[in-house]
Amino acid sequence: MAETSRSCFGLFFYWIMYLPNKLWGKVIEMSKMAKKLGKDDPRRIVHAFKVGLALTLVSLFYYFNPLYEGLGFNAIWAVLTVVVVFEFSVGATLGKAINRMWATVLGGGLGLGCHRIATLSGRTGEPILLATFVFIIAFVMTYTRFFPTMKRRYDYGLLIFILTFSLVSVSGYRDSQIIQTAHMRVSTIIIGSCSSVIVCICICPVWIGQDLHNLVLGNIEKLGVFLLGFGNEYFKESDEDGESDNDNKSFLENYKGVLTSKTTEENMANFAKWEPGHGKFKFFHPWKQYLKIGNLSRECAYKIETLYNNLHSEFKSSKEIRSKFSEACKIVSMESGKALEELGAATKKMQRSRKAREHIENAKTIAENVKSALKINEWEGASLVDIVQVGTVCLVLLEIIQSIEKIEEAINELANMADFDTLSPQHPHVLHSAIVQPIPNCADTIVITVRE
């Protein structure tokens, strides 16, 4: 017993000594995480400040007697509305606020109307009619939420509509002051929603449309960065070159974020439609066009994934086979990457650029020569791995050029819809021009002449 008591006492003493250190470690860890979150995006700190300010403002209706006497206990609905409605961006806040206001007004008004009709049927028929109305409205509104258009933009409003109608119609059976109660709740919800919108817009607004603009075009730039580095990486002279530079090759994996950005882009586009015109983004900005560009970017990213898989494949084609197409494929990859980077950078500034078209034309010229080289080469002595790998890389690069043309076309449509400025190049130039020619009587050899 004595030994057991000493053992328990020792364990207890250990926890007493260890617990403060563990708690302090958690505090340090949380502090570092909070610092990193604020450093990564300072707008998060501003957003927290704005939420606190909005809640403080609407709380005044509860603290001061003159304001409280006008609204009563229902003033708490203004506070709850701010908590529910206030979002990180202006578009999300406006969307929720407008949905909540129209749903509350219509739901409350319809609830009062149904309550009035039910009272005409007498005390016996009133609960039956009210239950029938609740069932019908709940059924219709819930089924309406499945419609894609309603789901995207008005799902929250339909939910609040059902809630408000049910509260007003059902509580009216026992509450004789239902009209006054409904009026107070509608008023406080409108106050809370308007307070959230005003604070969100007036203090360091976060425009979700701008974030969507930067996200879609940033994705295009990521694809361009991959293509700029792919040619040299795949056709490098030695397989050992750069093996120790893995940390410097993360740019080859940044494109993967493009493959999973569809849901984020769709949510941003839905919220952006609620935002008023601001900066260069005028009213009726073509937000749907960004979704089209995003889809085309993902199509290009899936083709780039094929290049990435070939780059990291365990089965490498021989250097001799790769060298035959090395220069041409490097130029195609480089010009394609420059075209995407130029499209992304210029469109981010809401400007048009002619340089991207020049890069595309250069890539197409070299691509035609690569096609010719693929046709004339008889692959004598080449293994199946050599044929499949190099042929796949060449063909995928040619398909990527087609994808880039589609992206350029979609961006030009966006520029016309949004009235982008024209960015003229300082001087027209052609970065690369090349001719690919076979050597007579040598089917395995081609000559590539590159001119700067």
Short mmCIF file of C-alpha atoms in Angstrom, two decimals:
data_model
loop_
_atom_site.label_atom_id
_atom_site.label_comp_id
_atom_site.label_asym_id
_atom_site.label_seq_id
_atom_site.Cartn_x
_atom_site.Cartn_y
_atom_site.Cartn_z
CA MET A 1 0.00 0.00 0.00
CA ALA A 2 2.81 2.36 0.88
CA GLU A 3 4.58 1.70 -2.43
CA THR A 4 1.30 2.25 -4.34
CA SER A 5 0.73 5.53 -2.51
CA ARG A 6 4.27 6.70 -3.33
CA SER A 7 3.77 5.70 -6.97
CA CYS A 8 0.49 7.62 -7.24
CA PHE A 9 2.01 10.61 -5.49
CA GLY A 10 4.99 10.55 -7.87
CA LEU A 11 2.70 10.37 -10.89
CA PHE A 12 0.58 13.23 -9.55
CA PHE A 13 3.70 15.29 -8.83
CA TYR A 14 4.98 14.60 -12.36
CA TRP A 15 1.74 15.86 -13.90
CA ILE A 16 1.78 18.96 -11.71
CA MET A 17 5.28 19.77 -12.92
CA TYR A 18 4.69 18.77 -16.55
CA LEU A 19 1.28 20.36 -17.11
CA PRO A 20 2.39 24.04 -16.96
CA ASN A 21 5.17 23.38 -19.48
CA LYS A 22 2.76 21.61 -21.81
CA LEU A 23 0.20 24.40 -21.55
CA TRP A 24 2.89 27.02 -22.16
CA GLY A 25 4.04 25.08 -25.23
CA LYS A 26 0.48 25.09 -26.57
CA VAL A 27 0.24 28.84 -25.98
CA ILE A 28 3.48 29.42 -27.90
CA GLU A 29 2.29 27.16 -30.74
CA MET A 30 -1.05 28.97 -31.02
CA SER A 31 0.71 32.35 -30.95
CA LYS A 32 2.96 31.35 -33.83
CA MET A 33 -0.03 30.05 -35.80
CA ALA A 34 -1.95 33.30 -35.19
CA LYS A 35 1.05 35.33 -36.31
CA LYS A 36 1.44 33.25 -39.46
CA LEU A 37 -2.26 33.58 -40.36
CA GLY A 38 -2.08 37.35 -40.01
CA LYS A 39 1.16 37.55 -41.95
CA ASP A 40 -0.13 35.39 -44.81
CA ASP A 41 -3.19 37.60 -45.27
CA PRO A 42 -3.43 40.81 -43.18
CA ARG A 43 -7.05 41.16 -44.33
CA ARG A 44 -7.96 38.49 -41.77
CA ILE A 45 -6.99 40.83 -38.94
CA VAL A 46 -9.03 43.64 -40.48
CA HIS A 47 -12.01 41.31 -40.91
CA ALA A 48 -11.91 40.31 -37.24
CA PHE A 49 -11.84 44.01 -36.32
CA LYS A 50 -14.82 44.75 -38.57
CA VAL A 51 -16.91 41.94 -37.09
CA GLY A 52 -16.18 43.20 -33.59
CA LEU A 53 -17.08 46.76 -34.60
CA ALA A 54 -20.37 45.74 -36.25
CA LEU A 55 -21.41 43.69 -33.20
CA THR A 56 -20.56 46.58 -30.89
CA LEU A 57 -22.67 49.01 -32.95
CA VAL A 58 -25.81 46.84 -33.01
CA SER A 59 -25.35 46.01 -29.31
CA LEU A 60 -26.09 49.67 -28.55
CA PHE A 61 -29.75 48.93 -29.29
CA TYR A 62 -29.69 46.59 -26.31
CA TYR A 63 -27.58 48.68 -23.93
CA PHE A 64 -29.25 52.10 -24.16
CA ASN A 65 -32.74 52.43 -22.78
CA PRO A 66 -34.12 54.83 -25.45
CA LEU A 67 -33.14 52.36 -28.20
CA TYR A 68 -34.18 49.31 -26.18
CA GLU A 69 -37.63 50.73 -25.43
CA GLY A 70 -38.30 51.07 -29.13
CA LEU A 71 -37.34 47.48 -30.00
CA GLY A 72 -37.52 45.58 -26.74
CA PHE A 73 -36.05 42.11 -26.37
CA ASN A 74 -36.19 41.69 -30.14
CA ALA A 75 -33.08 43.90 -30.35
CA ILE A 76 -31.09 40.72 -29.80
CA TRP A 77 -32.05 39.67 -33.35
CA ALA A 78 -29.87 42.46 -34.72
CA VAL A 79 -26.89 41.01 -32.87
CA LEU A 80 -27.62 37.48 -34.08
CA THR A 81 -28.03 38.75 -37.65
CA VAL A 82 -24.56 40.32 -37.66
CA VAL A 83 -23.03 37.07 -36.40
CA VAL A 84 -24.74 35.06 -39.14
CA VAL A 85 -24.49 37.54 -42.04
CA PHE A 86 -21.03 39.09 -41.73
CA GLU A 87 -18.64 37.29 -44.08
CA PHE A 88 -15.04 37.85 -45.18
CA SER A 89 -15.88 39.46 -48.54
CA VAL A 90 -18.33 42.14 -49.64
CA GLY A 91 -20.04 39.80 -52.10
CA ALA A 92 -20.65 37.06 -49.54
CA THR A 93 -21.90 39.57 -46.95
CA LEU A 94 -24.21 41.31 -49.42
CA GLY A 95 -25.55 37.99 -50.67
CA LYS A 96 -26.40 36.77 -47.19
CA ALA A 97 -27.76 40.13 -46.04
CA ILE A 98 -30.07 40.56 -49.04
CA ASN A 99 -31.22 36.94 -48.80
CA ARG A 100 -31.96 37.31 -45.11
CA MET A 101 -33.86 40.58 -45.52
CA TRP A 102 -36.14 39.55 -48.39
CA ALA A 103 -36.75 36.14 -46.84
CA THR A 104 -37.65 37.67 -43.48
CA VAL A 105 -39.99 40.28 -44.99
CA LEU A 106 -41.75 37.85 -47.36
CA GLY A 107 -41.80 34.97 -44.88
CA GLY A 108 -43.12 37.19 -42.11
CA GLY A 109 -45.74 38.79 -44.35
CA LEU A 110 -46.95 35.46 -45.69
CA GLY A 111 -47.00 34.04 -42.15
CA LEU A 112 -49.20 36.91 -40.96
CA GLY A 113 -51.52 36.44 -43.94
CA CYS A 114 -51.89 32.71 -43.30
CA HIS A 115 -52.47 33.38 -39.61
CA ARG A 116 -55.20 35.87 -40.45
CA ILE A 117 -56.92 33.43 -42.79
CA ALA A 118 -56.70 30.64 -40.21
CA THR A 119 -58.33 32.78 -37.51
CA LEU A 120 -61.42 33.20 -39.71
CA SER A 121 -62.09 29.47 -39.46
CA GLY A 122 -62.65 29.60 -35.74
CA ARG A 123 -60.72 28.14 -32.82
CA THR A 124 -61.25 24.56 -33.96
CA GLY A 125 -60.22 24.96 -37.57
CA GLU A 126 -57.36 27.41 -36.93
CA PRO A 127 -54.66 24.85 -35.92
CA ILE A 128 -55.67 22.57 -38.80
CA LEU A 129 -55.35 25.35 -41.37
CA LEU A 130 -52.06 26.58 -39.87
CA ALA A 131 -50.59 23.07 -39.97
CA THR A 132 -51.74 22.72 -43.61
CA PHE A 133 -50.15 26.05 -44.59
CA VAL A 134 -46.89 25.15 -42.86
CA PHE A 135 -46.76 21.80 -44.65
CA ILE A 136 -47.45 23.33 -48.10
CA ILE A 137 -44.95 26.18 -47.74
CA ALA A 138 -42.25 23.92 -46.28
CA PHE A 139 -42.76 21.36 -49.07
CA VAL A 140 -42.71 23.91 -51.92
CA MET A 141 -39.77 25.95 -50.63
CA THR A 142 -37.68 22.90 -49.75
CA TYR A 143 -38.25 21.41 -53.20
CA THR A 144 -37.37 24.78 -54.78
CA ARG A 145 -33.98 24.65 -53.08
CA PHE A 146 -33.03 21.75 -55.36
CA PHE A 147 -33.21 23.92 -58.50
CA PRO A 148 -29.58 24.66 -59.53
CA THR A 149 -30.10 28.41 -59.98
CA MET A 150 -31.93 28.78 -56.67
CA LYS A 151 -29.38 26.56 -54.93
CA ARG A 152 -26.47 28.72 -56.07
CA ARG A 153 -27.81 32.15 -55.19
CA TYR A 154 -30.89 31.89 -52.99
CA ASP A 155 -30.48 28.73 -50.91
CA TYR A 156 -29.84 30.68 -47.71
CA GLY A 157 -32.80 32.98 -48.38
CA LEU A 158 -35.16 30.06 -48.95
CA LEU A 159 -34.03 28.48 -45.69
CA ILE A 160 -34.66 31.71 -43.77
CA PHE A 161 -38.02 32.08 -45.54
CA ILE A 162 -39.14 28.67 -44.24
CA LEU A 163 -37.87 29.50 -40.75
CA THR A 164 -39.54 32.92 -40.58
CA PHE A 165 -42.86 31.72 -41.97
CA SER A 166 -42.95 28.83 -39.52
CA LEU A 167 -42.07 31.03 -36.54
CA VAL A 168 -44.67 33.69 -37.33
CA SER A 169 -47.52 31.39 -38.32
CA VAL A 170 -47.04 28.86 -35.50
CA SER A 171 -46.25 31.34 -32.70
CA GLY A 172 -49.24 33.46 -33.75
CA TYR A 173 -51.54 30.74 -32.46
CA ARG A 174 -50.52 31.56 -28.86
CA ASP A 175 -49.27 35.15 -29.20
CA SER A 176 -51.88 37.88 -29.42
CA GLN A 177 -49.24 40.50 -30.26
CA ILE A 178 -47.99 38.61 -33.31
CA ILE A 179 -48.12 41.62 -35.66
CA GLN A 180 -46.04 43.80 -33.38
CA THR A 181 -43.58 40.96 -32.71
CA ALA A 182 -43.17 40.27 -36.41
CA HIS A 183 -42.64 43.96 -37.14
CA MET A 184 -39.94 44.24 -34.47
CA ARG A 185 -38.09 41.18 -35.67
CA VAL A 186 -38.14 42.34 -39.28
CA SER A 187 -36.88 45.77 -38.23
CA THR A 188 -34.02 44.40 -36.13
CA ILE A 189 -32.95 41.95 -38.84
CA ILE A 190 -32.88 44.77 -41.40
CA ILE A 191 -30.84 46.89 -38.96
CA GLY A 192 -28.36 44.07 -38.36
CA SER A 193 -28.03 43.29 -42.08
CA CYS A 194 -27.54 46.93 -43.10
CA SER A 195 -24.99 47.45 -40.33
CA SER A 196 -22.99 44.46 -41.55
CA VAL A 197 -23.05 45.66 -45.16
CA ILE A 198 -22.07 49.24 -44.30
CA VAL A 199 -19.15 48.21 -42.11
CA CYS A 200 -18.02 45.56 -44.64
CA ILE A 201 -17.99 48.05 -47.55
CA CYS A 202 -16.76 51.19 -45.81
CA ILE A 203 -13.77 49.73 -43.92
CA CYS A 204 -11.09 48.08 -46.07
CA PRO A 205 -13.54 46.15 -48.30
CA VAL A 206 -12.53 42.73 -49.57
CA TRP A 207 -13.91 42.33 -53.09
CA ILE A 208 -14.43 38.68 -53.96
CA GLY A 209 -14.58 39.62 -57.64
CA GLN A 210 -11.00 40.87 -57.47
CA ASP A 211 -9.96 37.63 -55.76
CA LEU A 212 -11.66 35.60 -58.51
CA HIS A 213 -9.93 37.73 -61.16
CA ASN A 214 -6.53 37.13 -59.57
CA LEU A 215 -7.16 33.42 -58.92
CA VAL A 216 -8.15 32.54 -62.50
CA LEU A 217 -5.34 34.52 -64.08
CA GLY A 218 -2.84 33.38 -61.46
CA ASN A 219 -3.69 29.80 -62.43
CA ILE A 220 -2.86 30.61 -66.05
CA GLU A 221 0.49 31.99 -64.93
CA LYS A 222 1.19 28.78 -62.99
CA LEU A 223 0.69 26.76 -66.16
CA GLY A 224 3.04 29.11 -67.97
CA VAL A 225 5.73 28.71 -65.31
CA PHE A 226 5.57 24.93 -65.67
CA LEU A 227 5.96 25.06 -69.44
CA LEU A 228 8.85 27.52 -69.16
CA GLY A 229 10.81 25.02 -67.08
CA PHE A 230 9.61 21.75 -68.55
CA GLY A 231 11.66 21.76 -71.77
CA ASN A 232 15.03 22.19 -70.10
CA GLU A 233 14.12 19.73 -67.36
CA TYR A 234 12.93 16.93 -69.65
CA PHE A 235 15.60 17.31 -72.33
CA LYS A 236 18.54 17.98 -70.01
CA GLU A 237 21.84 16.54 -71.17
CA SER A 238 22.49 14.37 -68.13
CA ASP A 239 20.00 12.43 -66.02
CA GLU A 240 22.05 13.32 -62.96
CA ASP A 241 21.86 17.06 -63.55
CA GLY A 242 19.74 18.81 -61.03
CA GLU A 243 18.95 15.78 -58.89
CA SER A 244 19.98 17.77 -55.83
CA ASP A 245 17.86 20.74 -56.82
CA ASN A 246 14.50 19.26 -55.87
CA ASP A 247 13.79 22.15 -53.53
CA ASN A 248 14.19 24.54 -56.45
CA LYS A 249 11.79 22.61 -58.67
CA SER A 250 8.60 23.20 -56.72
CA PHE A 251 7.43 25.41 -59.61
CA LEU A 252 6.91 22.18 -61.56
CA GLU A 253 4.15 21.17 -59.12
CA ASN A 254 2.33 24.50 -58.68
CA TYR A 255 0.04 23.67 -61.59
CA LYS A 256 -1.68 20.99 -59.46
CA GLY A 257 -3.64 23.69 -57.64
CA VAL A 258 -5.36 24.50 -60.94
CA LEU A 259 -6.87 21.00 -61.09
CA THR A 260 -8.79 21.46 -57.83
CA SER A 261 -9.88 25.11 -58.15
CA LYS A 262 -13.27 24.59 -59.82
CA THR A 263 -15.42 24.66 -56.67
CA THR A 264 -13.59 27.72 -55.33
CA GLU A 265 -14.05 29.59 -58.61
CA GLU A 266 -17.77 28.78 -58.78
CA ASN A 267 -18.35 29.97 -55.19
CA MET A 268 -16.40 33.16 -55.85
CA ALA A 269 -18.36 33.85 -59.04
CA ASN A 270 -21.68 33.41 -57.22
CA PHE A 271 -20.65 35.89 -54.52
CA ALA A 272 -19.11 38.31 -57.02
CA LYS A 273 -22.48 38.70 -58.75
CA TRP A 274 -23.82 40.39 -55.61
CA GLU A 275 -21.12 43.04 -55.53
CA PRO A 276 -21.70 46.60 -56.80
CA GLY A 277 -19.43 48.10 -59.45
CA HIS A 278 -16.05 49.10 -58.04
CA GLY A 279 -12.73 50.18 -59.49
CA LYS A 280 -12.37 48.86 -63.03
CA PHE A 281 -15.09 46.26 -62.36
CA LYS A 282 -18.24 47.91 -63.67
CA PHE A 283 -21.82 46.80 -63.16
CA PHE A 284 -22.86 43.61 -64.96
CA HIS A 285 -19.25 42.43 -65.12
CA PRO A 286 -19.07 39.11 -67.06
CA TRP A 287 -18.26 36.86 -64.11
CA LYS A 288 -19.41 33.75 -66.01
CA GLN A 289 -16.59 34.30 -68.48
CA TYR A 290 -14.08 33.72 -65.68
CA LEU A 291 -15.60 30.28 -65.14
CA LYS A 292 -15.17 29.53 -68.84
CA ILE A 293 -11.52 30.60 -68.69
CA GLY A 294 -11.04 28.53 -65.55
CA ASN A 295 -12.46 25.42 -67.23
CA LEU A 296 -10.17 25.89 -70.24
CA SER A 297 -7.21 26.33 -67.89
CA ARG A 298 -8.05 23.03 -66.21
CA GLU A 299 -8.22 21.30 -69.59
CA CYS A 300 -4.71 22.59 -70.26
CA ALA A 301 -3.61 21.54 -66.76
CA TYR A 302 -4.74 17.95 -67.37
CA LYS A 303 -2.51 17.84 -70.46
CA ILE A 304 0.33 19.32 -68.44
CA GLU A 305 -0.20 16.51 -65.92
CA THR A 306 0.72 14.07 -68.71
CA LEU A 307 3.98 15.95 -69.23
CA TYR A 308 4.62 15.90 -65.48
CA ASN A 309 4.06 12.13 -65.33
CA ASN A 310 6.46 11.57 -68.22
CA LEU A 311 8.99 13.81 -66.52
CA HIS A 312 8.92 11.65 -63.38
CA SER A 313 8.46 8.30 -65.09
CA GLU A 314 10.83 5.48 -64.15
CA PHE A 315 11.09 4.55 -67.81
CA LYS A 316 13.15 7.15 -69.63
CA SER A 317 13.67 7.27 -73.36
CA SER A 318 17.25 7.27 -74.60
CA LYS A 319 19.19 10.51 -74.89
CA GLU A 320 19.72 9.89 -78.60
CA ILE A 321 16.01 9.84 -79.33
CA ARG A 322 15.31 12.80 -77.07
CA SER A 323 18.09 14.83 -78.64
CA LYS A 324 16.44 14.61 -82.06
CA PHE A 325 13.48 16.66 -80.81
CA SER A 326 15.19 18.50 -77.97
CA GLU A 327 15.60 21.96 -79.48
CA ALA A 328 12.20 22.06 -81.19
CA CYS A 329 10.28 20.86 -78.12
CA LYS A 330 12.19 23.25 -75.87
CA ILE A 331 11.15 26.16 -78.07
CA VAL A 332 7.52 25.02 -78.23
CA SER A 333 7.41 24.63 -74.44
CA MET A 334 9.16 27.96 -73.87
CA GLU A 335 6.96 29.92 -76.27
CA SER A 336 3.81 28.30 -74.87
CA GLY A 337 4.86 29.19 -71.35
CA LYS A 338 5.61 32.78 -72.33
CA ALA A 339 2.23 33.07 -74.06
CA LEU A 340 0.39 31.92 -70.91
CA GLU A 341 2.47 34.16 -68.64
CA GLU A 342 1.82 37.14 -70.89
CA LEU A 343 -1.91 36.42 -71.03
CA GLY A 344 -2.11 36.10 -67.26
CA ALA A 345 0.03 39.14 -66.42
CA ALA A 346 -1.61 41.51 -68.92
CA THR A 347 -5.17 40.44 -68.12
CA LYS A 348 -4.51 40.81 -64.38
CA LYS A 349 -3.99 44.51 -65.13
CA MET A 350 -7.21 44.42 -67.19
CA GLN A 351 -5.25 45.13 -70.36
CA ARG A 352 -4.94 43.50 -73.76
CA SER A 353 -1.60 42.34 -75.09
CA ARG A 354 -0.37 41.46 -78.56
CA LYS A 355 2.77 39.72 -77.30
CA ALA A 356 0.86 36.57 -76.38
CA ARG A 357 -0.27 36.13 -79.98
CA GLU A 358 3.34 36.44 -81.18
CA HIS A 359 4.46 33.69 -78.79
CA ILE A 360 1.59 31.45 -79.91
CA GLU A 361 2.45 31.96 -83.57
CA ASN A 362 6.10 31.12 -82.87
CA ALA A 363 5.06 27.94 -81.07
CA LYS A 364 2.71 26.96 -83.92
CA THR A 365 5.47 27.44 -86.48
CA ILE A 366 7.86 25.15 -84.62
CA ALA A 367 4.99 22.72 -83.95
CA GLU A 368 4.39 22.25 -87.66
CA ASN A 369 8.04 21.37 -88.10
CA VAL A 370 7.84 18.90 -85.21
CA LYS A 371 4.87 17.23 -86.92
CA SER A 372 6.89 16.88 -90.08
CA ALA A 373 9.82 15.43 -88.15
CA LEU A 374 7.53 12.88 -86.46
CA LYS A 375 6.23 11.75 -89.85
CA ILE A 376 9.57 11.38 -91.60
CA ASN A 377 11.34 9.64 -88.75
CA GLU A 378 11.20 5.85 -89.12
CA TRP A 379 12.36 5.15 -85.55
CA GLU A 380 14.87 2.58 -86.74
CA GLY A 381 16.48 0.80 -83.83
CA ALA A 382 14.33 2.61 -81.26
CA SER A 383 12.64 0.71 -78.44
CA LEU A 384 8.94 0.93 -77.69
CA VAL A 385 9.66 3.02 -74.56
CA ASP A 386 11.58 5.56 -76.65
CA ILE A 387 8.81 5.81 -79.23
CA VAL A 388 5.96 6.11 -76.72
CA GLN A 389 7.65 8.58 -74.37
CA VAL A 390 9.05 11.06 -76.85
CA GLY A 391 6.05 10.76 -79.14
CA THR A 392 3.68 11.41 -76.22
CA VAL A 393 5.62 14.48 -75.09
CA CYS A 394 5.66 15.93 -78.62
CA LEU A 395 1.97 15.31 -79.23
CA VAL A 396 0.91 16.67 -75.84
CA LEU A 397 2.92 19.85 -76.45
CA LEU A 398 1.09 20.25 -79.76
CA GLU A 399 -2.28 19.79 -78.02
CA ILE A 400 -1.29 22.34 -75.38
CA ILE A 401 -0.85 24.95 -78.11
CA GLN A 402 -4.47 24.37 -79.13
CA SER A 403 -5.56 24.75 -75.50
CA ILE A 404 -3.64 28.02 -75.22
CA GLU A 405 -5.40 29.35 -78.31
CA LYS A 406 -8.76 28.56 -76.72
CA ILE A 407 -7.69 30.33 -73.53
CA GLU A 408 -6.56 33.34 -75.53
CA GLU A 409 -9.88 33.43 -77.38
CA ALA A 410 -11.83 33.30 -74.10
CA ILE A 411 -9.67 36.08 -72.63
CA ASN A 412 -10.26 38.22 -75.72
CA GLU A 413 -14.00 37.72 -75.23
CA LEU A 414 -13.60 38.83 -71.62
CA ALA A 415 -11.60 41.87 -72.74
CA ASN A 416 -14.37 42.86 -75.16
CA MET A 417 -17.12 42.34 -72.56
CA ALA A 418 -15.28 44.22 -69.81
CA ASP A 419 -13.77 46.85 -72.13
CA PHE A 420 -10.12 46.24 -71.23
CA ASP A 421 -7.43 48.73 -72.18
CA THR A 422 -5.06 47.92 -75.03
CA LEU A 423 -1.43 47.36 -74.07
CA SER A 424 0.77 47.92 -77.10
CA PRO A 425 4.23 46.37 -77.09
CA GLN A 426 7.15 48.78 -77.16
CA HIS A 427 8.49 47.09 -80.27
CA PRO A 428 7.30 44.06 -82.18
CA HIS A 429 9.64 41.14 -81.94
CA VAL A 430 9.93 37.44 -82.60
CA LEU A 431 11.87 35.62 -79.93
CA HIS A 432 12.51 32.42 -81.85
CA SER A 433 12.27 31.26 -85.39
CA ALA A 434 13.39 27.85 -86.46
CA ILE A 435 13.44 25.50 -89.40
CA VAL A 436 13.45 21.74 -88.96
CA GLN A 437 14.81 19.83 -91.94
CA PRO A 438 15.72 16.15 -92.44
CA ILE A 439 19.10 15.23 -93.83
CA PRO A 440 18.78 13.30 -97.08
CA ASN A 441 19.50 9.57 -96.79
CA CYS A 442 19.59 9.88 -92.95
CA ALA A 443 16.15 9.05 -91.62
CA ASP A 444 17.24 9.22 -87.99
CA THR A 445 18.76 12.70 -88.19
CA ILE A 446 17.18 16.12 -88.49
CA VAL A 447 18.69 19.60 -88.43
CA ILE A 448 17.10 22.43 -86.46
CA THR A 449 18.20 25.97 -87.28
CA VAL A 450 17.28 28.49 -84.58
CA ARG A 451 17.45 32.24 -85.17
CA GLU A 452 17.11 34.81 -82.37
#
